[in-house]
Amino acid sequence: MKELVFATNNKYKAEEIQSILGSQYKILTLTDIGCTVDIPETGNSFEENAILKSSYVTEHYQQDCFADDSGLEIEALNNEPGIYSARYSGIKDDRINLELVLQRMEGVTNRKARFKTVISLMKNGKNTLFEGVIEGTIRQVPAGDQGFGYDPVFEPFGYNVTFAQMSMTEKNRISHRAIAMQKLIAFLKGQADPS
Ligand code: ITT
C-alpha cells in the first residue's frame, strides 16, 4: 500500500481521510513519521503556508505529503483575519479572536465573509493545490456551541443557522475543508494504481 503523510497532528482529521481513501493509501501523521517540529507558517497566503508545510516533510523525510491551511476572510476588513485567523488578536484564543472580529465589524453593514482552505499535495516531486471555499455572512451576535474558531458568528449562505449551531456531520458536508478534501480525494483516487 502506498504511504502518504498528512502534515497534521490532528489524529481525527487523519482518520477521517483514511476512512474515505480506503486501502489505496496508508495515511501517516507527523507523529507517525517522528516529526515533532512546529513547521513555520511564514507565507503570505494560504497557498504559500500549505506548500511550506508539505514541502518541509518531503524535503526532510523524503515522503509524499499533503498539508492544509485555512482561515476566515471578511470582505469589509480587507479579507482579514485571513492567514492570521488562528492568532488575529496576537494570541491563539478562539474567544478573544472572535470578539476582536465582532468589535471591528461594529456598525459595518457589509457582513459578507468566506472560509477558505487550501491543500498542497507534494507527490512524486510535483505540487498540486486544491481549494475549498464557503461563502456566508458574519452575525452581529454569536450563536451555538459546536465547532471551533469563528463558527459561532459564521452563517453560510442558504442557511439560517451558524456553523456552531450545526452538528459536526452537517458542517462536514458543506465546509470549506470538506470541499478541498473531496477534491484531493478525487485526484488521489483517479491517480491510484489500479493493480
Ligand atoms: P493546524 O494548522 O494545526 O491544523 P489551525 O488551528 O492553524 O491548526 P487551520 O489552519 O485549519 O487550523 O485554521 C486556522 C484558523 O482559522 C483556526 O484556528 C480558526 O480560527 C480559523 N478556522 C479555520 N477553519 C475554521 C472552521 O471550520 N471553523 C471556524 N474557524 C475556522
Short mmCIF file of C-alpha atoms and ligand atoms in Angstrom, two decimals:
data_model
loop_
_atom_site.label_atom_id
_atom_site.label_comp_id
_atom_site.label_asym_id
_atom_site.label_seq_id
_atom_site.Cartn_x
_atom_site.Cartn_y
_atom_site.Cartn_z
CA MET A 1 0.00 0.00 0.00
CA LYS A 2 1.30 3.48 -0.86
CA GLU A 3 2.09 5.74 2.08
CA LEU A 4 1.08 9.41 2.19
CA VAL A 5 1.86 11.82 5.03
CA PHE A 6 -0.78 14.33 6.20
CA ALA A 7 1.21 17.21 7.78
CA THR A 8 -1.02 17.48 10.84
CA ASN A 9 -1.06 16.25 14.40
CA ASN A 10 -4.83 16.16 14.39
CA LYS A 11 -5.49 12.40 14.52
CA TYR A 12 -9.20 12.92 13.91
CA LYS A 13 -8.61 14.69 10.55
CA ALA A 14 -6.18 11.91 9.53
CA GLU A 15 -8.58 9.08 10.45
CA GLU A 16 -11.40 10.75 8.57
CA ILE A 17 -9.45 10.92 5.32
CA GLN A 18 -8.04 7.40 5.81
CA SER A 19 -11.56 6.00 6.02
CA ILE A 20 -12.56 7.75 2.79
CA LEU A 21 -9.43 6.65 0.88
CA GLY A 22 -9.76 3.02 1.99
CA SER A 23 -6.90 0.67 1.20
CA GLN A 24 -5.39 2.64 -1.69
CA TYR A 25 -3.20 4.74 0.63
CA LYS A 26 -1.94 4.46 4.17
CA ILE A 27 -2.14 7.92 5.77
CA LEU A 28 0.62 8.81 8.24
CA THR A 29 0.57 11.83 10.57
CA LEU A 30 3.56 13.94 11.65
CA THR A 31 3.67 11.90 14.87
CA ASP A 32 3.80 8.66 12.86
CA ILE A 33 6.93 9.83 11.00
CA GLY A 34 8.56 11.21 14.18
CA CYS A 35 8.30 14.89 13.16
CA THR A 36 7.88 17.00 16.30
CA VAL A 37 8.88 20.33 14.74
CA ASP A 38 6.29 23.11 14.67
CA ILE A 39 6.72 23.72 10.93
CA PRO A 40 6.96 27.52 10.38
CA GLU A 41 3.99 29.06 8.53
CA THR A 42 5.68 32.26 7.38
CA GLY A 43 4.00 32.59 3.97
CA ASN A 44 1.79 35.46 2.78
CA SER A 45 -1.12 33.31 1.65
CA PHE A 46 -2.91 30.05 2.46
CA GLU A 47 -1.26 28.58 -0.63
CA GLU A 48 2.26 29.52 0.50
CA ASN A 49 1.70 28.19 4.00
CA ALA A 50 0.26 24.89 2.80
CA ILE A 51 3.22 24.48 0.41
CA LEU A 52 5.71 25.33 3.19
CA LYS A 53 4.27 22.56 5.34
CA SER A 54 4.04 19.87 2.63
CA SER A 55 7.48 20.59 1.19
CA TYR A 56 9.07 20.57 4.65
CA VAL A 57 8.02 16.94 5.04
CA THR A 58 9.05 15.99 1.51
CA GLU A 59 12.49 17.56 1.97
CA HIS A 60 13.22 16.26 5.47
CA TYR A 61 11.54 12.86 5.32
CA GLN A 62 11.58 12.01 1.57
CA GLN A 63 7.87 11.09 1.75
CA ASP A 64 4.91 12.18 -0.37
CA CYS A 65 2.79 14.54 1.71
CA PHE A 66 -0.18 16.89 1.82
CA ALA A 67 -0.89 19.82 4.14
CA ASP A 68 -3.75 22.27 4.62
CA ASP A 69 -4.12 25.88 5.70
CA SER A 70 -7.44 27.62 6.39
CA GLY A 71 -8.96 30.83 7.62
CA LEU A 72 -11.77 33.36 7.54
CA GLU A 73 -11.81 36.24 5.03
CA ILE A 74 -14.15 39.17 5.75
CA GLU A 75 -14.80 41.44 2.78
CA ALA A 76 -15.25 44.68 4.79
CA LEU A 77 -11.99 44.03 6.69
CA ASN A 78 -9.88 43.68 3.51
CA ASN A 79 -10.08 39.91 3.84
CA GLU A 80 -8.80 39.88 7.41
CA PRO A 81 -8.21 37.85 9.55
CA GLY A 82 -7.15 35.61 6.61
CA ILE A 83 -3.87 33.80 7.22
CA TYR A 84 -3.80 35.32 10.72
CA SER A 85 -7.12 33.69 11.72
CA ALA A 86 -5.61 31.48 14.43
CA ARG A 87 -3.89 34.47 16.15
CA TYR A 88 -5.81 37.55 14.99
CA SER A 89 -5.58 39.28 18.39
CA GLY A 90 -1.94 38.24 18.83
CA ILE A 91 -2.76 35.13 20.83
CA LYS A 92 -4.20 31.73 19.97
CA ASP A 93 -7.51 32.13 21.81
CA ASP A 94 -10.68 31.49 19.79
CA ARG A 95 -12.96 33.55 22.05
CA ILE A 96 -10.73 36.64 22.11
CA ASN A 97 -10.13 36.48 18.35
CA LEU A 98 -13.87 36.19 17.71
CA GLU A 99 -14.55 39.19 19.97
CA LEU A 100 -11.99 41.24 18.04
CA VAL A 101 -13.75 40.38 14.76
CA LEU A 102 -17.11 41.46 16.20
CA GLN A 103 -15.58 44.69 17.53
CA ARG A 104 -14.08 45.54 14.11
CA MET A 105 -17.41 44.73 12.46
CA GLU A 106 -19.43 47.03 14.75
CA GLY A 107 -21.62 49.31 12.65
CA VAL A 108 -20.42 47.68 9.39
CA THR A 109 -23.29 46.84 7.06
CA ASN A 110 -21.38 44.67 4.55
CA ARG A 111 -21.22 41.39 6.55
CA LYS A 112 -20.00 39.18 3.65
CA ALA A 113 -17.31 36.63 4.54
CA ARG A 114 -15.94 33.29 3.48
CA PHE A 115 -14.00 30.42 4.92
CA LYS A 116 -11.21 29.10 2.73
CA THR A 117 -8.99 26.02 2.82
CA VAL A 118 -6.04 25.32 0.56
CA ILE A 119 -4.42 21.89 0.42
CA SER A 120 -0.97 21.38 -1.05
CA LEU A 121 -0.12 17.87 -2.24
CA MET A 122 3.55 17.06 -2.89
CA LYS A 123 3.58 13.79 -4.79
CA ASN A 124 6.32 12.37 -6.99
CA GLY A 125 8.13 15.72 -6.76
CA LYS A 126 5.13 17.68 -8.06
CA ASN A 127 2.94 20.16 -6.16
CA THR A 128 -0.84 20.27 -6.75
CA LEU A 129 -3.22 22.69 -4.99
CA PHE A 130 -6.87 22.08 -4.04
CA GLU A 131 -9.15 24.86 -2.79
CA GLY A 132 -12.40 24.83 -0.84
CA VAL A 133 -14.50 27.95 -0.20
CA ILE A 134 -17.81 28.53 1.55
CA GLU A 135 -19.46 31.94 1.38
CA GLY A 136 -21.63 33.44 4.10
CA THR A 137 -22.17 36.35 6.48
CA ILE A 138 -20.91 37.47 9.88
CA ARG A 139 -23.63 37.56 12.55
CA GLN A 140 -23.91 40.50 14.97
CA VAL A 141 -24.14 38.15 17.95
CA PRO A 142 -22.54 34.69 18.35
CA ALA A 143 -24.86 31.65 18.36
CA GLY A 144 -24.21 27.95 19.01
CA ASP A 145 -21.60 25.96 20.88
CA GLN A 146 -20.43 23.38 18.35
CA GLY A 147 -17.24 23.53 16.30
CA PHE A 148 -14.41 25.95 16.98
CA GLY A 149 -12.83 29.24 15.94
CA TYR A 150 -15.22 31.65 14.23
CA ASP A 151 -18.05 29.10 13.87
CA PRO A 152 -20.46 30.94 16.24
CA VAL A 153 -20.51 34.07 14.03
CA PHE A 154 -20.41 32.49 10.56
CA GLU A 155 -23.73 31.83 8.82
CA PRO A 156 -23.29 30.06 5.47
CA PHE A 157 -25.44 31.36 2.58
CA GLY A 158 -28.68 29.41 2.25
CA TYR A 159 -28.87 28.56 5.96
CA ASN A 160 -30.33 30.44 8.89
CA VAL A 161 -28.01 28.90 11.45
CA THR A 162 -24.32 29.42 12.19
CA PHE A 163 -21.66 26.71 11.75
CA ALA A 164 -21.67 26.43 15.56
CA GLN A 165 -25.38 25.52 15.51
CA MET A 166 -24.78 22.62 13.10
CA SER A 167 -23.77 19.10 14.04
CA MET A 168 -20.25 18.11 13.04
CA THR A 169 -21.67 15.81 10.35
CA GLU A 170 -23.76 18.60 8.89
CA LYS A 171 -20.86 21.09 8.87
CA ASN A 172 -18.52 18.48 7.37
CA ARG A 173 -20.89 18.04 4.46
CA ILE A 174 -20.60 21.66 3.31
CA SER A 175 -17.47 23.18 4.85
CA HIS A 176 -14.50 24.73 3.03
CA ARG A 177 -12.28 21.96 4.44
CA ALA A 178 -14.64 19.23 3.23
CA ILE A 179 -14.78 20.73 -0.29
CA ALA A 180 -10.97 20.87 -0.57
CA MET A 181 -10.61 17.35 0.88
CA GLN A 182 -13.12 15.94 -1.61
CA LYS A 183 -11.09 17.44 -4.48
CA LEU A 184 -7.89 15.91 -3.07
CA ILE A 185 -9.57 12.52 -2.66
CA ALA A 186 -10.96 12.55 -6.22
CA PHE A 187 -7.46 13.37 -7.50
CA LEU A 188 -5.81 10.61 -5.46
CA LYS A 189 -8.42 8.03 -6.44
CA GLY A 190 -8.04 8.96 -10.09
CA GLN A 191 -4.28 8.61 -9.85
CA ALA A 192 -4.20 5.40 -7.86
CA ASP A 193 -2.53 2.41 -9.43
CA PRO A 194 -5.40 0.08 -10.34
CA SER A 195 -3.33 -3.06 -9.60
P1 ITT B 1 -3.40 23.22 12.35
O1 ITT B 1 -2.66 24.15 11.41
O2 ITT B 1 -2.51 22.63 13.40
O3 ITT B 1 -4.22 22.17 11.63
P2 ITT B 1 -5.03 25.53 12.93
O4 ITT B 1 -5.86 25.93 14.11
O5 ITT B 1 -3.99 26.52 12.47
O6 ITT B 1 -4.44 24.09 13.21
P3 ITT B 1 -6.33 25.90 10.35
O7 ITT B 1 -5.11 26.32 9.63
O8 ITT B 1 -7.24 24.92 9.67
O9 ITT B 1 -6.04 25.23 11.76
O10 ITT B 1 -7.20 27.21 10.69
C1 ITT B 1 -6.63 28.43 11.14
C2 ITT B 1 -7.65 29.22 11.93
O11 ITT B 1 -8.75 29.60 11.06
C3 ITT B 1 -8.30 28.43 13.06
O12 ITT B 1 -7.53 28.49 14.25
C4 ITT B 1 -9.65 29.14 13.19
O13 ITT B 1 -9.52 30.33 13.94
C5 ITT B 1 -9.98 29.51 11.75
N1 ITT B 1 -10.77 28.44 11.12
C6 ITT B 1 -10.36 27.58 10.16
N2 ITT B 1 -11.31 26.71 9.84
C7 ITT B 1 -12.36 27.00 10.64
C8 ITT B 1 -13.65 26.46 10.81
O14 ITT B 1 -14.05 25.39 10.12
N3 ITT B 1 -14.45 27.00 11.72
C9 ITT B 1 -14.07 28.06 12.45
N4 ITT B 1 -12.88 28.63 12.37
C10 ITT B 1 -12.02 28.11 11.47
#
